[in-house]
mmCIF file of C-alpha atoms in Angstrom:
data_model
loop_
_atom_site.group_PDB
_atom_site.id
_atom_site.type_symbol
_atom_site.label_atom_id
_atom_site.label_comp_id
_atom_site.label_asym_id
_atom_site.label_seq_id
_atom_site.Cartn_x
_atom_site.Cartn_y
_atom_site.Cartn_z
ATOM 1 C CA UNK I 1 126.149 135.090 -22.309
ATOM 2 C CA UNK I 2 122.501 135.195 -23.416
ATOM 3 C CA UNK I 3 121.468 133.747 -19.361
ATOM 4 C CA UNK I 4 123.374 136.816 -18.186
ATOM 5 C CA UNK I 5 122.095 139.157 -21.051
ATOM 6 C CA UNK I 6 118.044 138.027 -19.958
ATOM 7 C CA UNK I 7 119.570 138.166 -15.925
ATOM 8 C CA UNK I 8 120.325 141.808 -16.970
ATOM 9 C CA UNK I 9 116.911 142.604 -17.944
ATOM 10 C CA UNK I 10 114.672 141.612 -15.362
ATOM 11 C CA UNK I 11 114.291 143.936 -12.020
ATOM 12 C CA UNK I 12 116.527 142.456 -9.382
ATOM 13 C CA UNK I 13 113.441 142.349 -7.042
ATOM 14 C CA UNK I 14 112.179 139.600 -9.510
ATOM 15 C CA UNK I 15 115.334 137.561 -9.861
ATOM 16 C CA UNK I 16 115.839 134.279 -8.696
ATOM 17 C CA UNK I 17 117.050 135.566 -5.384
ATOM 18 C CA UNK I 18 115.531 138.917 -4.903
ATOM 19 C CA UNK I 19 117.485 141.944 -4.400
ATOM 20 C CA UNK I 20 116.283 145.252 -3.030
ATOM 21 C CA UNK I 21 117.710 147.186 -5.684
ATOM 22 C CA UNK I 22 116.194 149.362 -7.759
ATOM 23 C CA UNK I 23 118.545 148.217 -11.250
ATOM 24 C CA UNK I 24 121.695 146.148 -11.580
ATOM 25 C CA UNK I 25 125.232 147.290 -11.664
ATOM 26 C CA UNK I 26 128.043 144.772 -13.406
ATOM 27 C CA UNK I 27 129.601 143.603 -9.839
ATOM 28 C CA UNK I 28 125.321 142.721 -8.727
ATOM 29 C CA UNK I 29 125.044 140.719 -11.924
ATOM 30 C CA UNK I 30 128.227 138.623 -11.696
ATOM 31 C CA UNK I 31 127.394 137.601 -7.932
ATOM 32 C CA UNK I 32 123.802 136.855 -8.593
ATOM 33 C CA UNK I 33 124.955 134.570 -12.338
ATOM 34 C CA UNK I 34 127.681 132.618 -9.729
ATOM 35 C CA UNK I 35 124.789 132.273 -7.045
ATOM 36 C CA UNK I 36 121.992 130.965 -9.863
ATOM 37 C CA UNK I 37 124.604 128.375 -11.329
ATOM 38 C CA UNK I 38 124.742 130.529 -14.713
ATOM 39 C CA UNK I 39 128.502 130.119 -14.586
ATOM 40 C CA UNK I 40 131.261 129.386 -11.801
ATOM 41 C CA UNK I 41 132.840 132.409 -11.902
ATOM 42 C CA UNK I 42 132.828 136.097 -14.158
ATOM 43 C CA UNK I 43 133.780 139.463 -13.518
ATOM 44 C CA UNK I 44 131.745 142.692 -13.643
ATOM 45 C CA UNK I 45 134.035 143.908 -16.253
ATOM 46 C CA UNK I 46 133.043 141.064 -18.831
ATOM 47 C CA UNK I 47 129.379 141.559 -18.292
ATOM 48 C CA UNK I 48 129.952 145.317 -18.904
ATOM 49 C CA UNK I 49 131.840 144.768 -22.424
ATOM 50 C CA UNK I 50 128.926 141.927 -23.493
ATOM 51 C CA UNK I 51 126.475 144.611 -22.398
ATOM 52 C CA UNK I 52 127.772 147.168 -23.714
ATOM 53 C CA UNK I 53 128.217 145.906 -26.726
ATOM 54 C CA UNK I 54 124.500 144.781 -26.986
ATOM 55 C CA UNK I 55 121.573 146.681 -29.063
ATOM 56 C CA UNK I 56 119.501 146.036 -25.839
ATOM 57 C CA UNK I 57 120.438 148.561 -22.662
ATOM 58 C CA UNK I 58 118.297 147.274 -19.738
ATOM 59 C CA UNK I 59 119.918 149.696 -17.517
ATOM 60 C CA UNK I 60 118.960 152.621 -19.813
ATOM 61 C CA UNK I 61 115.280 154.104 -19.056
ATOM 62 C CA UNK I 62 113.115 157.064 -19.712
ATOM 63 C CA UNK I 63 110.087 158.928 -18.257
ATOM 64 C CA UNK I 64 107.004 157.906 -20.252
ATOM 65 C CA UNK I 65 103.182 159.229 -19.999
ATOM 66 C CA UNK I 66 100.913 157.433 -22.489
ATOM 67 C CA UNK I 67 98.169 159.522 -23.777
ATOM 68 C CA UNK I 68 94.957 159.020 -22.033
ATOM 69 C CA UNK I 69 93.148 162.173 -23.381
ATOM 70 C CA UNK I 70 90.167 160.080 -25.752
ATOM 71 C CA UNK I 71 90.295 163.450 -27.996
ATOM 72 C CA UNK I 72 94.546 163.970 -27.903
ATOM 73 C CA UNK I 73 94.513 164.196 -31.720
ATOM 74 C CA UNK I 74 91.880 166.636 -32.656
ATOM 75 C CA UNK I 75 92.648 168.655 -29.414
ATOM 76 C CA UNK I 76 96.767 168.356 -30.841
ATOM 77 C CA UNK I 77 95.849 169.254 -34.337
ATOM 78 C CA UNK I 78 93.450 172.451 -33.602
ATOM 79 C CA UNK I 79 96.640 174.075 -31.450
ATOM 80 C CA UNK I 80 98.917 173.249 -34.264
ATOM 81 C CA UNK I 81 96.619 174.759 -36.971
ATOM 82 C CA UNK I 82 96.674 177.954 -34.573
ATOM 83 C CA UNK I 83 100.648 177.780 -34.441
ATOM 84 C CA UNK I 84 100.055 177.857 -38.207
ATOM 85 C CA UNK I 85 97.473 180.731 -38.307
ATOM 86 C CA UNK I 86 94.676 178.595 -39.326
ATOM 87 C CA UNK I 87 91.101 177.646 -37.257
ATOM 88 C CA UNK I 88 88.574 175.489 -38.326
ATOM 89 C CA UNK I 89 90.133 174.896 -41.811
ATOM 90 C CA UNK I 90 90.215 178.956 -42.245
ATOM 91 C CA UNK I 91 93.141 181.390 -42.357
ATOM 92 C CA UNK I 92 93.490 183.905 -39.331
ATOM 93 C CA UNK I 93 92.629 187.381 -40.059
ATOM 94 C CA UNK I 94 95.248 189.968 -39.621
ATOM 95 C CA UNK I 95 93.607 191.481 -35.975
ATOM 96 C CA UNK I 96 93.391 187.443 -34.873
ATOM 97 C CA UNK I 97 96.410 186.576 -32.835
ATOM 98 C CA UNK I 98 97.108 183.380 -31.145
ATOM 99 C CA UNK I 99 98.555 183.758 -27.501
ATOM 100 C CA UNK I 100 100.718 180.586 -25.578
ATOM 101 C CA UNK I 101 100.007 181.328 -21.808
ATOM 102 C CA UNK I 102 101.082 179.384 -18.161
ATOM 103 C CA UNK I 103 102.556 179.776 -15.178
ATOM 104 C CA UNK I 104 105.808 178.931 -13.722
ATOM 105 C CA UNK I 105 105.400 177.674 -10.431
ATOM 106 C CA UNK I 106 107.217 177.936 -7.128
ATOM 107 C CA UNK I 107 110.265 179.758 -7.899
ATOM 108 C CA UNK I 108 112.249 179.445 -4.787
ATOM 109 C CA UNK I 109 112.930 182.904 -3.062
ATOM 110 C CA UNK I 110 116.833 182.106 -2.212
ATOM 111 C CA UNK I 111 118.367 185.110 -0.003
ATOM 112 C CA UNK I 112 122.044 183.610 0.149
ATOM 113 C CA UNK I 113 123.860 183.621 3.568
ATOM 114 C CA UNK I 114 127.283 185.397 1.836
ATOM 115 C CA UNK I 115 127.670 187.199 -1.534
ATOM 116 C CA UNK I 116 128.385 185.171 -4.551
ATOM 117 C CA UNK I 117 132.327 186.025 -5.239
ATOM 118 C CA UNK I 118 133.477 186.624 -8.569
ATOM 119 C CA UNK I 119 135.344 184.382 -10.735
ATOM 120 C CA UNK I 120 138.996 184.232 -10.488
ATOM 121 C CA UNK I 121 142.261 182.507 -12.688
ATOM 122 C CA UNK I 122 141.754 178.932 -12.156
ATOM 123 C CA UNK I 123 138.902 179.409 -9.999
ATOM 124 C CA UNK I 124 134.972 179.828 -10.974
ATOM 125 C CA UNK I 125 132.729 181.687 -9.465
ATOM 126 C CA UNK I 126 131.244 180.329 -5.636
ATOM 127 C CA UNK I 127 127.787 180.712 -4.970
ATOM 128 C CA UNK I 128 126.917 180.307 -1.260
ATOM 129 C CA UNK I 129 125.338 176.914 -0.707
ATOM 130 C CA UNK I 130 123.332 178.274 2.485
ATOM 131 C CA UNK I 131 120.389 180.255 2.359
ATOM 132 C CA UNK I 132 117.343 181.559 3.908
ATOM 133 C CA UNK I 133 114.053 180.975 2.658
ATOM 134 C CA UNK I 134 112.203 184.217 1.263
ATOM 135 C CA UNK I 135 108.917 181.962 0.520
ATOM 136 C CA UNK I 136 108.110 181.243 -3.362
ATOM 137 C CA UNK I 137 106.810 183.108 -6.497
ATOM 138 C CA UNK I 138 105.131 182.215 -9.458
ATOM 139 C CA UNK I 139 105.748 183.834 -12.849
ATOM 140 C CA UNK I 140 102.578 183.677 -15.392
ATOM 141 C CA UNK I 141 103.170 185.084 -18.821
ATOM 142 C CA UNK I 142 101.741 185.286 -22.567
ATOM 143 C CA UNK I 143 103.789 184.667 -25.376
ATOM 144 C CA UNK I 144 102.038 185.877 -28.622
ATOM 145 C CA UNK I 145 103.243 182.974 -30.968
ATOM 146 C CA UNK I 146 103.354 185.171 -34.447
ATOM 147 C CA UNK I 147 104.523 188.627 -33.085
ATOM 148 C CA UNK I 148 107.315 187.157 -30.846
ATOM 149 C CA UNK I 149 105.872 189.820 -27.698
ATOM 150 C CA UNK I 150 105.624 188.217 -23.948
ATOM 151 C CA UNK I 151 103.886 189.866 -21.448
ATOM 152 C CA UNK I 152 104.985 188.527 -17.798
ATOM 153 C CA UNK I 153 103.716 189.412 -14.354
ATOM 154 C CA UNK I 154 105.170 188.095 -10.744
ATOM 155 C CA UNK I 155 102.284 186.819 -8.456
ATOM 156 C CA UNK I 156 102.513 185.227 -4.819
ATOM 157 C CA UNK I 157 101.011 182.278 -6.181
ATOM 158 C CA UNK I 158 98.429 180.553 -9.159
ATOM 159 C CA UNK I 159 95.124 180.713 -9.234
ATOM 160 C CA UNK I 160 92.258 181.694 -11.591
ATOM 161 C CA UNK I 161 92.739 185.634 -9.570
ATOM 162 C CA UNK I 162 95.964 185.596 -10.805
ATOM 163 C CA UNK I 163 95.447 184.200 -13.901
ATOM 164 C CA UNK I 164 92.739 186.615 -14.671
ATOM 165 C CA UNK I 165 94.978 189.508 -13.930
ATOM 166 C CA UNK I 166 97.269 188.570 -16.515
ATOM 167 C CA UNK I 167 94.446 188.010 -19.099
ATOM 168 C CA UNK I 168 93.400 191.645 -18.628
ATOM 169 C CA UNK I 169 97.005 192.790 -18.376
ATOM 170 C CA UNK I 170 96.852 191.434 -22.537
ATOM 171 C CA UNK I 171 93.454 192.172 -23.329
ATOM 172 C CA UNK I 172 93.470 195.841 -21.975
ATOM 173 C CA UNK I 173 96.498 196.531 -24.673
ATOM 174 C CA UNK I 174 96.559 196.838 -28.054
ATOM 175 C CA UNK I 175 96.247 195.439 -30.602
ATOM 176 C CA UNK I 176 94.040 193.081 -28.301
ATOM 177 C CA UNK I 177 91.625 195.287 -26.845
ATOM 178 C CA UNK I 178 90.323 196.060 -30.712
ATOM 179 C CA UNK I 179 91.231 192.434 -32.168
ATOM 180 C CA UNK I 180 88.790 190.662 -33.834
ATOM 181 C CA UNK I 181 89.946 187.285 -31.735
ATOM 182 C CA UNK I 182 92.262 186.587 -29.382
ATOM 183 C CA UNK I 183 93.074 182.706 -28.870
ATOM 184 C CA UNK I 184 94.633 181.491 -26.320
ATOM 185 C CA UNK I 185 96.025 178.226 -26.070
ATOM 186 C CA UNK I 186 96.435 176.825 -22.365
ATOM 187 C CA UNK I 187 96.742 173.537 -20.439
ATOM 188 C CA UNK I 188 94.320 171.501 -18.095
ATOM 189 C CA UNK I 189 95.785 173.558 -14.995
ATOM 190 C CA UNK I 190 93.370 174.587 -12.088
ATOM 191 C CA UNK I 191 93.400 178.475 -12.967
ATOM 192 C CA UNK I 192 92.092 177.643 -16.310
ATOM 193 C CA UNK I 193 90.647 174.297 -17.085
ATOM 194 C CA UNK I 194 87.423 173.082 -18.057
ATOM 195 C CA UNK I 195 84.011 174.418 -19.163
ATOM 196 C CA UNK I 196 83.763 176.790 -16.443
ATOM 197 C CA UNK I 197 86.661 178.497 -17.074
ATOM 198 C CA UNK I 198 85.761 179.131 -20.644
ATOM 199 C CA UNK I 199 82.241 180.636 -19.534
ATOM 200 C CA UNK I 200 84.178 183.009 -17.392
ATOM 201 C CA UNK I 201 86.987 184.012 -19.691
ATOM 202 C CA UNK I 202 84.890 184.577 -22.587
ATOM 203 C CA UNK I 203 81.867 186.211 -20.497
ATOM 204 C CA UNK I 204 84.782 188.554 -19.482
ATOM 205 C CA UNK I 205 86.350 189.120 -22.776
ATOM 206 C CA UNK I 206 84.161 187.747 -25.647
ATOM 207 C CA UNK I 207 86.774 188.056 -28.261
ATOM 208 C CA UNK I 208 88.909 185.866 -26.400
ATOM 209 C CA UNK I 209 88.219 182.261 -27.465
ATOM 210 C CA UNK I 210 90.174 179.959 -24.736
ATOM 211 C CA UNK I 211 91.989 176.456 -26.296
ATOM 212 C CA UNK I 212 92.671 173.585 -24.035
ATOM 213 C CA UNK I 213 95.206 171.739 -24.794
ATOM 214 C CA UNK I 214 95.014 167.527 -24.872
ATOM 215 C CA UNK I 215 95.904 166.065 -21.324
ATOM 216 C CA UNK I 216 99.678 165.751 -20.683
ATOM 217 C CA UNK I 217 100.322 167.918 -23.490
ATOM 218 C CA UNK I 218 101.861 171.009 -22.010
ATOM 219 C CA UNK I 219 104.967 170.473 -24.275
ATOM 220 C CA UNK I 220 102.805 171.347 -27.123
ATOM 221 C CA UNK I 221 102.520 175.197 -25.624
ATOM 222 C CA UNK I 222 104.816 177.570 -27.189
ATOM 223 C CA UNK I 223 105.572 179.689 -23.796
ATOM 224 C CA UNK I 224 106.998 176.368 -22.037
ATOM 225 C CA UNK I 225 110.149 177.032 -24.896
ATOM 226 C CA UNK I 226 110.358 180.729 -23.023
ATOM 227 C CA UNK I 227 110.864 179.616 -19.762
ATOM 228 C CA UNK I 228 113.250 177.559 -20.319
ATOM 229 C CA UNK I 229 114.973 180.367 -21.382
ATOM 230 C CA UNK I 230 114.103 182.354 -18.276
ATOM 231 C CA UNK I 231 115.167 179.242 -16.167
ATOM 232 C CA UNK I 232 118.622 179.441 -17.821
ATOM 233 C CA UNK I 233 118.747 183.109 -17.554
ATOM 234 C CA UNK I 234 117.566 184.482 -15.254
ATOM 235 C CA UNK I 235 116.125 181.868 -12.501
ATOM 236 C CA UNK I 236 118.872 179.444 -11.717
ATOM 237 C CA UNK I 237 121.083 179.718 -9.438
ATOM 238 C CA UNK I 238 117.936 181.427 -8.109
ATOM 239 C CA UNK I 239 119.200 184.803 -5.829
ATOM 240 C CA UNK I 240 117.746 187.237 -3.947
ATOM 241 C CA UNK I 241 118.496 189.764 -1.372
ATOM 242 C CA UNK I 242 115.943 190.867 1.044
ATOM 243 C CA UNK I 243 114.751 194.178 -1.663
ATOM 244 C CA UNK I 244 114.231 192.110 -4.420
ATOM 245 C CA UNK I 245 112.138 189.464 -2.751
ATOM 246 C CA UNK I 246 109.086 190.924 -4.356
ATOM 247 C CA UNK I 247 110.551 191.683 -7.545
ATOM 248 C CA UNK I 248 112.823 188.440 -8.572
ATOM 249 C CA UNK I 249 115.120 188.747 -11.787
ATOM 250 C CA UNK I 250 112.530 186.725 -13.948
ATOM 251 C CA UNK I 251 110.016 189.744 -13.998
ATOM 252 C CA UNK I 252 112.237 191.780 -15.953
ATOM 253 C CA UNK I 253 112.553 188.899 -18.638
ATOM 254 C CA UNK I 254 109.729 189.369 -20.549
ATOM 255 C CA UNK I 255 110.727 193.254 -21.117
ATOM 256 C CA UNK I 256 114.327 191.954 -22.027
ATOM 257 C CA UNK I 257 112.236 189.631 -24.712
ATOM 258 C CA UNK I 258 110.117 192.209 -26.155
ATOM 259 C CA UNK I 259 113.345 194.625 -26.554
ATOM 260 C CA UNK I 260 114.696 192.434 -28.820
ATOM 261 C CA UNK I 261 112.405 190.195 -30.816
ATOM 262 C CA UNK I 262 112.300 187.876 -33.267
ATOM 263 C CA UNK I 263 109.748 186.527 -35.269
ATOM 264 C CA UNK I 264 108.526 183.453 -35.170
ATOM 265 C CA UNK I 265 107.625 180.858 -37.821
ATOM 266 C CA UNK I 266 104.880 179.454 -35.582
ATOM 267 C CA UNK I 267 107.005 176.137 -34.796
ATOM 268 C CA UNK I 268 108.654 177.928 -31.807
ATOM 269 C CA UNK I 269 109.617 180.742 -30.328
ATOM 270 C CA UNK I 270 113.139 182.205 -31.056
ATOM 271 C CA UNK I 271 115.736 182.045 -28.263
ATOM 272 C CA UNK I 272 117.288 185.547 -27.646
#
């Protein structure tokens, strides 16, 4: 039991007998403990129970990115501070806001071949597996983490152009354009990122103050909760028809938002 339990955790490209597999299933395990003289015969079934029965799962994984950003806990804890209204060890103002901002890339423009037809008793709905290609879309948008408001804009794709246009889109409305500072808290992607970005932003707009977050730490940006929500709502099964190619569902999410908000505590936006 314990020769099969160790067989179980090695990669079956570094067994005994190499396999070109990428992970063991039961049947793979009892061949290759016959073949290495662990025993003379066992099923797949019996290595299944003693596996799955054990506190180690070699067949279980999951994705992993270990921090490599030298400043990942001061960078972590200044965005956090924000989410909690503080900067530099002092409170926010009331005319300081903190805005979460990104894109959502390459939204797939699907024009369906045949209408979707509606459900029916003992039937769901069918959505039309064929489709045309209407290009892609990206969908950049601000999510002000204290007053629970999103502003969203459709663009053909990222860049700092777009970017920039949804920066003024904020900026130019109140209570931004009269704010005593506006922070907004953004990843390492091309439109923003670096130095150079922060000379431009803040030549621009010099109450805006922009905050990168650490490397690999986009999960740590408030607006990534709200488009998950716009995935599940309004972006998947992604739809189009040949008028709305230039206006996709997901535009008209952030109005949807902003009709009915609700505060948040700074930990996360509310789903709606």
């Amino acid at each position: 039991m314990v020769a099969i339990k160790a067989l179980a955790c090695e990669f079956p490209a570094k067994a005994d007998k190499p396999r070109p597999l990428a992970r063991w299933q039961c049947p793979d395990l009892a061949r290759a403990a016959v073949e290495q003289g662990i025993t003379a015969s066992i099923s797949g079934t019996t290595i299944w129970r003693w596996l799955s029965a054990d506190a180690i799962k070699p067949w279980q994984h999951r994705s992993w990115i270990f921090p490599r950003d030298p400043d990942f806990g001061p960078k972590a804890a200044r965005v956090l501070d924000l989410y909690a209204r503080r900067f530099h060890d002092t409170p926010l103002r009331p005319d300081e806001y903190v805005i979460s901002a990104d894109e959502k890339t390459s939204i797939q423009a699907r024009i369906r071949k045949h209408a979707t037809t509606p459900p029916a008793p003992s039937q769901p709905a069918r959505i039309e597996a064929e489709y045309f290609r209407g290009g892609s879309l990206a969908y950049l948008a601000a999510w002000d983490v204290h007053r629970a408001k999103v502003f969203g804009r459709c663009e053909q794709t990222t860049g700092i152009d777009p970017f920039d246009r949804l920066v003024d889109q904020v900026m130019t409305t109140e209570p931004y354009a009269t704010a005593r500072r506006v922070f907004w808290v953004v990843d390492n992607g091309s439109s923003h990122r670096g130095q150079a970005s922060i000379d431009r932003l803040q030549d621009r707009w010099p109450k805006l103050r922009l905050i990168h977050l650490p490397v690999h730490a986009s999960w740590l940006n408030q607006v990534e909760i709200y488009f998950s929500v716009v995935q599940r709502k309004s972006s998947h099964p992604t739809t189009f028809t040949p008028s709305t190619r230039s206006r996709p569902d997901c535009s008209t999410s952030s109005s949807t938002t902003n009709r009915s908000p609700h505060r948040s505590n700074g930990s996360s936006p509310k789903t709606i």
